[in-house]
Short mmCIF file of C-alpha atoms in Angstrom, two decimals:
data_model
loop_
_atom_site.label_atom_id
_atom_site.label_comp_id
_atom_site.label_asym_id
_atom_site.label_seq_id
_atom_site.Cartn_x
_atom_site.Cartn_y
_atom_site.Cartn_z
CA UNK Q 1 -9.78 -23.02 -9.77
CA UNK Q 2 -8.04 -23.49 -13.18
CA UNK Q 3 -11.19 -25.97 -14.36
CA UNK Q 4 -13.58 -22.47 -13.72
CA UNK Q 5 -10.97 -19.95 -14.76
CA UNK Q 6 -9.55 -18.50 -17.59
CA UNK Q 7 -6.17 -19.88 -17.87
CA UNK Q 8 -2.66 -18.18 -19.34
CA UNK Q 9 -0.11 -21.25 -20.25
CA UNK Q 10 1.66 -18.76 -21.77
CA UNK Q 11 1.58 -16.09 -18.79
CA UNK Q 12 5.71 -14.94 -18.76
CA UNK Q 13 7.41 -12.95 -15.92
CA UNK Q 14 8.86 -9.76 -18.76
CA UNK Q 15 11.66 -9.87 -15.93
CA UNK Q 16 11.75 -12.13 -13.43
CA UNK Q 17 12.86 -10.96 -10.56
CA UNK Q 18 11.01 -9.89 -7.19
CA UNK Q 19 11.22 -5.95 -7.81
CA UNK Q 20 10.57 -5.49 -10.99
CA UNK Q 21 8.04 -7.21 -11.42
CA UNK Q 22 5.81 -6.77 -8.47
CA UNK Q 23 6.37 -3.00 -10.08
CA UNK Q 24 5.01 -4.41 -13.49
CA UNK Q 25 2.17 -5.68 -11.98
CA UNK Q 26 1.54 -2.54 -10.01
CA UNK Q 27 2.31 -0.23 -12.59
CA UNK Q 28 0.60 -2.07 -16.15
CA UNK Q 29 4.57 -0.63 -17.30
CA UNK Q 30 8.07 -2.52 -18.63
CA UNK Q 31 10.68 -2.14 -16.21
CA UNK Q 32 12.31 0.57 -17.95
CA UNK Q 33 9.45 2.67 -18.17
CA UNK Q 34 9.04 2.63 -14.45
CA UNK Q 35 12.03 2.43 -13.95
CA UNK Q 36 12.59 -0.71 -11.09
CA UNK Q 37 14.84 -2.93 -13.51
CA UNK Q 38 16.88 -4.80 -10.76
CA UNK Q 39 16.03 -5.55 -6.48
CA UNK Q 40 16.61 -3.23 -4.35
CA UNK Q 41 15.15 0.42 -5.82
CA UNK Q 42 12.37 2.21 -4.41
CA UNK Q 43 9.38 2.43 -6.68
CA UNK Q 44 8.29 6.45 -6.97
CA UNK Q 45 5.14 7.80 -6.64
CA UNK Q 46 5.55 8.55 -10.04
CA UNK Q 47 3.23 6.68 -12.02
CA UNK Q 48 -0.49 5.67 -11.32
CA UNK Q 49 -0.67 2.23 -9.64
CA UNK Q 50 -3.08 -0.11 -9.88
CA UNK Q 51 -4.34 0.74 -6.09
CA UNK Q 52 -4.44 4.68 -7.09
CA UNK Q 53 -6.41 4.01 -9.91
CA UNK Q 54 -9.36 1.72 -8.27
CA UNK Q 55 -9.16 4.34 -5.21
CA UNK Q 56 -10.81 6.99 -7.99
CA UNK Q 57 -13.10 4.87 -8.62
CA UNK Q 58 -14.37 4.55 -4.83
CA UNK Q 59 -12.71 1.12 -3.96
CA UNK Q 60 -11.30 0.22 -0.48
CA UNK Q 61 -7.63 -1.17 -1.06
CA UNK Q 62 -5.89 -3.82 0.69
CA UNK Q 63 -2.35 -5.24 1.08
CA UNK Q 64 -1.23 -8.19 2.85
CA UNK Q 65 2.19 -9.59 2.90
CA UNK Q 66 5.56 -8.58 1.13
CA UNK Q 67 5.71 -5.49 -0.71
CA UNK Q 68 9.33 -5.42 -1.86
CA UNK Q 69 9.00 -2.27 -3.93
CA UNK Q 70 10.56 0.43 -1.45
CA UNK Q 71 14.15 -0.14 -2.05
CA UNK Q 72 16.78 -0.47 0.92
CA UNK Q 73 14.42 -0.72 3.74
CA UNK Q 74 15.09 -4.34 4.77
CA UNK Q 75 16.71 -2.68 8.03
CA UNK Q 76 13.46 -1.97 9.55
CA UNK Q 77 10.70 -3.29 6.81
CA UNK Q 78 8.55 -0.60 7.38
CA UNK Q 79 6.49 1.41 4.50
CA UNK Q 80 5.29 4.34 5.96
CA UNK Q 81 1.59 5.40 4.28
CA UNK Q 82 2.72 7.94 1.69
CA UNK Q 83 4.77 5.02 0.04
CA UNK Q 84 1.76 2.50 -0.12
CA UNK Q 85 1.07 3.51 -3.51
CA UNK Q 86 -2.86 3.89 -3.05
CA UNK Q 87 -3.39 1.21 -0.40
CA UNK Q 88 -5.05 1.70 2.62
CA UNK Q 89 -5.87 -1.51 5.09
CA UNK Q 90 -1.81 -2.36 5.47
CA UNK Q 91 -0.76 -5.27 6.89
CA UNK Q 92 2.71 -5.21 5.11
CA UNK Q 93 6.72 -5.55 5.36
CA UNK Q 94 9.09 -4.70 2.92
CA UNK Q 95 10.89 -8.43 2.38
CA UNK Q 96 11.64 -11.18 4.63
CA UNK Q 97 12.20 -14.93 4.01
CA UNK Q 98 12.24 -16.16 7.77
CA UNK Q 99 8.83 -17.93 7.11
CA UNK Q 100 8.63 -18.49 10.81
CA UNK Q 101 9.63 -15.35 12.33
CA UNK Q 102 7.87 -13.09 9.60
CA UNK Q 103 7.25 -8.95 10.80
CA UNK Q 104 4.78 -6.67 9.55
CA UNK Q 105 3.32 -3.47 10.41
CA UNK Q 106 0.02 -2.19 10.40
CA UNK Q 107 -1.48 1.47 10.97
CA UNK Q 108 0.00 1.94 14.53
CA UNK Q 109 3.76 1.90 13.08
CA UNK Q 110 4.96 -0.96 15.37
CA UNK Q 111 6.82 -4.18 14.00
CA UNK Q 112 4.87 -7.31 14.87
CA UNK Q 113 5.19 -11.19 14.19
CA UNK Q 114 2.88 -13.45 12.04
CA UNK Q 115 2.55 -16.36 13.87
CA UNK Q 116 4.09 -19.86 12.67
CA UNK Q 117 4.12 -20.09 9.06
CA UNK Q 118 3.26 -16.52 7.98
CA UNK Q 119 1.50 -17.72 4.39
CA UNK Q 120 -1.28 -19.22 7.36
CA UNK Q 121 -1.72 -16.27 9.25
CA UNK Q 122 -1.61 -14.35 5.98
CA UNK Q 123 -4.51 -16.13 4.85
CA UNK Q 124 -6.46 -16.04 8.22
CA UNK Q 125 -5.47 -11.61 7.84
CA UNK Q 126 -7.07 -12.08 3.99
CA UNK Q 127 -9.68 -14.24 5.31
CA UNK Q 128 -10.76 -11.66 8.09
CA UNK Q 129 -10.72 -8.56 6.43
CA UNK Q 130 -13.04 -10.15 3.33
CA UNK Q 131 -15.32 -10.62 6.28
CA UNK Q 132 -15.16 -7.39 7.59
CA UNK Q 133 -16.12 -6.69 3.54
CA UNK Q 134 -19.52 -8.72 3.83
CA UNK Q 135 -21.72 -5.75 4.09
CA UNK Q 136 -20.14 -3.02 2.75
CA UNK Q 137 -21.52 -1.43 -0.73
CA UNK Q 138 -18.06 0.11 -1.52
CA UNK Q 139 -16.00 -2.74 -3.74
CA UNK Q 140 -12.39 -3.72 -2.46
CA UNK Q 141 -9.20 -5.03 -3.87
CA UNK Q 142 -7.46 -7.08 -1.81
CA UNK Q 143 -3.52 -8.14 -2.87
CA UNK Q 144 -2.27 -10.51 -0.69
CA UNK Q 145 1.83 -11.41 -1.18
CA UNK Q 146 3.24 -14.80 -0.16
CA UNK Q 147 6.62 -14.72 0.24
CA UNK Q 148 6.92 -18.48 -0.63
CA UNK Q 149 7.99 -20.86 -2.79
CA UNK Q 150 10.87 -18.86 -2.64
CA UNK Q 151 14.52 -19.95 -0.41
CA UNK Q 152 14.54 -20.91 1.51
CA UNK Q 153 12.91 -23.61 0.51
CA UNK Q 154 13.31 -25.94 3.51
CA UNK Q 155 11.56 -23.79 5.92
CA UNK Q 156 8.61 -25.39 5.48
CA UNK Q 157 6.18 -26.79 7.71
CA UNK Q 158 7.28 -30.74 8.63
CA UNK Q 159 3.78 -32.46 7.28
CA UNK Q 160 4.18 -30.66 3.93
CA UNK Q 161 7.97 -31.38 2.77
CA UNK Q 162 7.27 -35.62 3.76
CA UNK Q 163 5.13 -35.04 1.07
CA UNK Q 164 7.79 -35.01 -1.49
CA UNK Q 165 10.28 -37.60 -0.93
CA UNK Q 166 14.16 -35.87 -2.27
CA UNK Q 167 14.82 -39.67 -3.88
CA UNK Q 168 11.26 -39.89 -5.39
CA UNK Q 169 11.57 -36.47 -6.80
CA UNK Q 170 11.39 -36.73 -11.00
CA UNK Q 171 13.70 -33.66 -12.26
CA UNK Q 172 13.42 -32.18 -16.01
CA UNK Q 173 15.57 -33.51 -18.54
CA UNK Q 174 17.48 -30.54 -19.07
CA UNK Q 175 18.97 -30.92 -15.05
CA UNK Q 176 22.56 -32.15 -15.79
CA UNK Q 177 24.10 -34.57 -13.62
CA UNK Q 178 25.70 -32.74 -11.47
CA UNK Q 179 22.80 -30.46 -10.52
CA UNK Q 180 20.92 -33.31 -9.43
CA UNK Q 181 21.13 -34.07 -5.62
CA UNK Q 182 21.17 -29.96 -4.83
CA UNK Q 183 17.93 -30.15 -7.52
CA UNK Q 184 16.08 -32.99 -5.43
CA UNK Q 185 16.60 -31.21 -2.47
CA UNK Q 186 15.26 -28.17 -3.98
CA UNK Q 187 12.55 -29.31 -5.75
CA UNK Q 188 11.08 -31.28 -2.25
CA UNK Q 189 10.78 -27.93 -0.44
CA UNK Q 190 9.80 -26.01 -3.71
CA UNK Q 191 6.43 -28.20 -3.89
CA UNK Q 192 5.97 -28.32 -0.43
CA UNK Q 193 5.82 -24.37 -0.40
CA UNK Q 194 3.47 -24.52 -3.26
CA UNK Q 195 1.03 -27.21 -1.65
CA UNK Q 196 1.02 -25.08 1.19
CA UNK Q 197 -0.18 -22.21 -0.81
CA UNK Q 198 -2.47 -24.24 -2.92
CA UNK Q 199 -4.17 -24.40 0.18
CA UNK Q 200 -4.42 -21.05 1.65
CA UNK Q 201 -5.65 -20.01 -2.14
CA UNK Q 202 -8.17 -22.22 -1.59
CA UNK Q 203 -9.58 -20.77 1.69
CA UNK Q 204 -9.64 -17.13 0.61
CA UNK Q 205 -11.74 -18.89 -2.47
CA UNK Q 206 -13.96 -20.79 -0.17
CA UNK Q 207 -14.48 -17.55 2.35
CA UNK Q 208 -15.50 -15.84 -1.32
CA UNK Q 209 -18.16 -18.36 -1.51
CA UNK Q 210 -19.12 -18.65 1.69
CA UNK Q 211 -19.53 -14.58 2.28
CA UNK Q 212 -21.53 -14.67 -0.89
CA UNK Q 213 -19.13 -12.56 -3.15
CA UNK Q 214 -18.16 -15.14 -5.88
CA UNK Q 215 -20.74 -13.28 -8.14
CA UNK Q 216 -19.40 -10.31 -8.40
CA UNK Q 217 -15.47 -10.89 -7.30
CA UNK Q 218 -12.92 -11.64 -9.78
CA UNK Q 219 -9.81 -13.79 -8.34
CA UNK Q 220 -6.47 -13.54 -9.71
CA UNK Q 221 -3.27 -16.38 -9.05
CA UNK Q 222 -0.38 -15.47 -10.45
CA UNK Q 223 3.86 -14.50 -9.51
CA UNK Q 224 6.66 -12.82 -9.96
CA UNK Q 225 8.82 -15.18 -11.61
CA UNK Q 226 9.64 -19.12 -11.49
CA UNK Q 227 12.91 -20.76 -10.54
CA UNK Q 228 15.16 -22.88 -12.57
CA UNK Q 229 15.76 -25.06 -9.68
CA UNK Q 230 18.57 -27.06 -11.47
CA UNK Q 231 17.54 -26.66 -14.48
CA UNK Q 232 19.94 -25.53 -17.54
CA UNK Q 233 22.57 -26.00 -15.14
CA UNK Q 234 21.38 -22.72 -13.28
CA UNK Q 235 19.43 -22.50 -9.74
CA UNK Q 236 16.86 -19.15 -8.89
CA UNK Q 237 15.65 -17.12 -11.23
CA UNK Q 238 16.40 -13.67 -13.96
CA UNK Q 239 17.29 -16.28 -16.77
CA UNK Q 240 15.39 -16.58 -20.21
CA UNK Q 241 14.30 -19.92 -19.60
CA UNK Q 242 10.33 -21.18 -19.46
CA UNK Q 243 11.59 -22.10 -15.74
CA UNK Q 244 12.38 -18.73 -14.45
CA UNK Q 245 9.56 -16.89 -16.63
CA UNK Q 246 6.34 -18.72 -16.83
CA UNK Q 247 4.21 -17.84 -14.26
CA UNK Q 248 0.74 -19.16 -13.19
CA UNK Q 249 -2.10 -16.68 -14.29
#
C-alpha cells in the first residue's frame, strides 16, 4: 500500500491520546477548539464532523469499531444514534481493550460479542458491508476503528506474538537499561498487534479490488497516536517524543 500511496513520514498525532484525537480527525479542529483535550469527555454535537459533512453531500456513512468520543459511557458502551455524529450503518462501542471478549451494538440497541479477535471480525463487518456497497450509485465512507496495538499488548492471537521472539527483539537506542526486559516484552506483542492489522488492512484493500471500487475509492491508514514503549525512559503515549506522535498516514 505505501509503494502506491501517497505517504506522510512526517504525519504527527497534535495530541496523542485516544480522545482527542479521534475528535481531531473527526472534527478537521485542535483540541482546544473542539474542545476534547484529555480521555474521557463527550464530544458535542457542536461542530460539523467529517460524517455530517459527506451526509450533505448524499454519502452513506459507516462506523465500525471503537468510537471513544462519548465520554463516561464505558459502563454500558453504548452510543445511542443522536450521538453518532452523522453516521448511520453502526456497528460500534464506546472503548474496550478485551480483544477477545469485544461488545458492540448495532441498530437494535442490544450489546453483542465480536467473535475471537475482534480486529478479524471487524474486518469480515468492513468486508461485508463494502459488499453490500457493490451496486449502489450513492458513495460511502466507511471508518473502521481497531482497538489494537494498544495494551494490552499480550492479548494477541498465539501464531502472531511467536513471531517476535522477546530476546530477539532490537529496542531503540534511547531505551535505558532498565526499561529493557518490560520493553522486549512490549515491543513482541506491539508488532504482533500490528502484523495482525497489516493483514486485515490488506483484505478490506483486496475486497476494494475485487468489488471493482479501487477506481474511484480513496483508502486512508493512519492512528491516534504511537507509544513510547520504553523509550525515553517512558512507556504509552501523550509525550512529545517521535514515538508517541508519529503516526502512519
Amino acid at each position: 500500500m505505501a509503494e502506491k500511496s501517497i505517504r506522510l513520514d512526517t504525519g504527527v498525532s497534535t495530541c496523542p491520546v485516544c480522545c482527542p484525537a479521534r475528535a481531531c480527525l473527526l472534527t478537521g479542529q485542535y483540541p482546544l477548539t473542539h474542545g476534547i483535550f484529555v480521555n474521557q469527555i463527550r464530544l458535542e454535537p457542536n461542530t460539523t464532523t467529517l460524517a455530517e459533512a459527506l451526509v450533505g453531500h448524499g454519502y452513506d456513512t459507516a462506523y465500525i469499531g471503537k468510537w471513544h468520543l462519548d465520554g463516561n459511557s464505558h459502563e454500558h458502551n453504548y452510543i445511542p444514534p443522536e450521538r453518532r455524529l452523522g453516521f448511520d450503518f453502526w456497528r460500534g462501542h464506546e472503548c474496550s481493550h478485551n480483544y477477545y471478549d469485544s461488545p458492540y451494538y448495532d441498530d437494535s440497541g442490544d450489546m453483542k460479542k465480536w467473535e475471537g479477535y475482534d480486529a478479524f471480525a471487524q474486518t469480515d463487518c468492513a468486508i461485508d458491508y463494502l459488499e453490500s456497497r457493490q451496486h449502489e450509485d450513492d458513495p460511502f465512507f466507511l471508518f473502521v476503528s481497531y482497538g489494537p496495538p494498544h495494551t494490552p499488548f499480550q492479548m494477541v492471537p498465539e501464531e502472531y506474538k511467536a513471531l517476535y521472539e522477546e530476546d530477539r527483539i532490537v529496542l531503540r537506542e534511547n531505551v535505558p537499561a532498565e526499561c529493557e526486559v518490560t520493553a522486549r516484552r512490549d515491543m513482541s506483542g506491539y508488532y504482533a498487534h500490528i502484523t495482525v492489522l497489516d493483514g486485515c488492512l490488506g483484505r478490506i484493500g483486496h475486497a476494494i479490488e475485487q468489488l471493482g471500487m479501487a477506481g474511484d475509492t480513496i483508502l486512508v491508514f493512519t492512528s491516534d497516536h504511537g507509544e513510547m514503549n520504553g523509550s525515553q525512559g517512558h512507556d504509552r503515549k501523550i509525550r512529545p517524543w517521535d514515538e508517541s506522535i508519529l503516526v502512519p498516514f
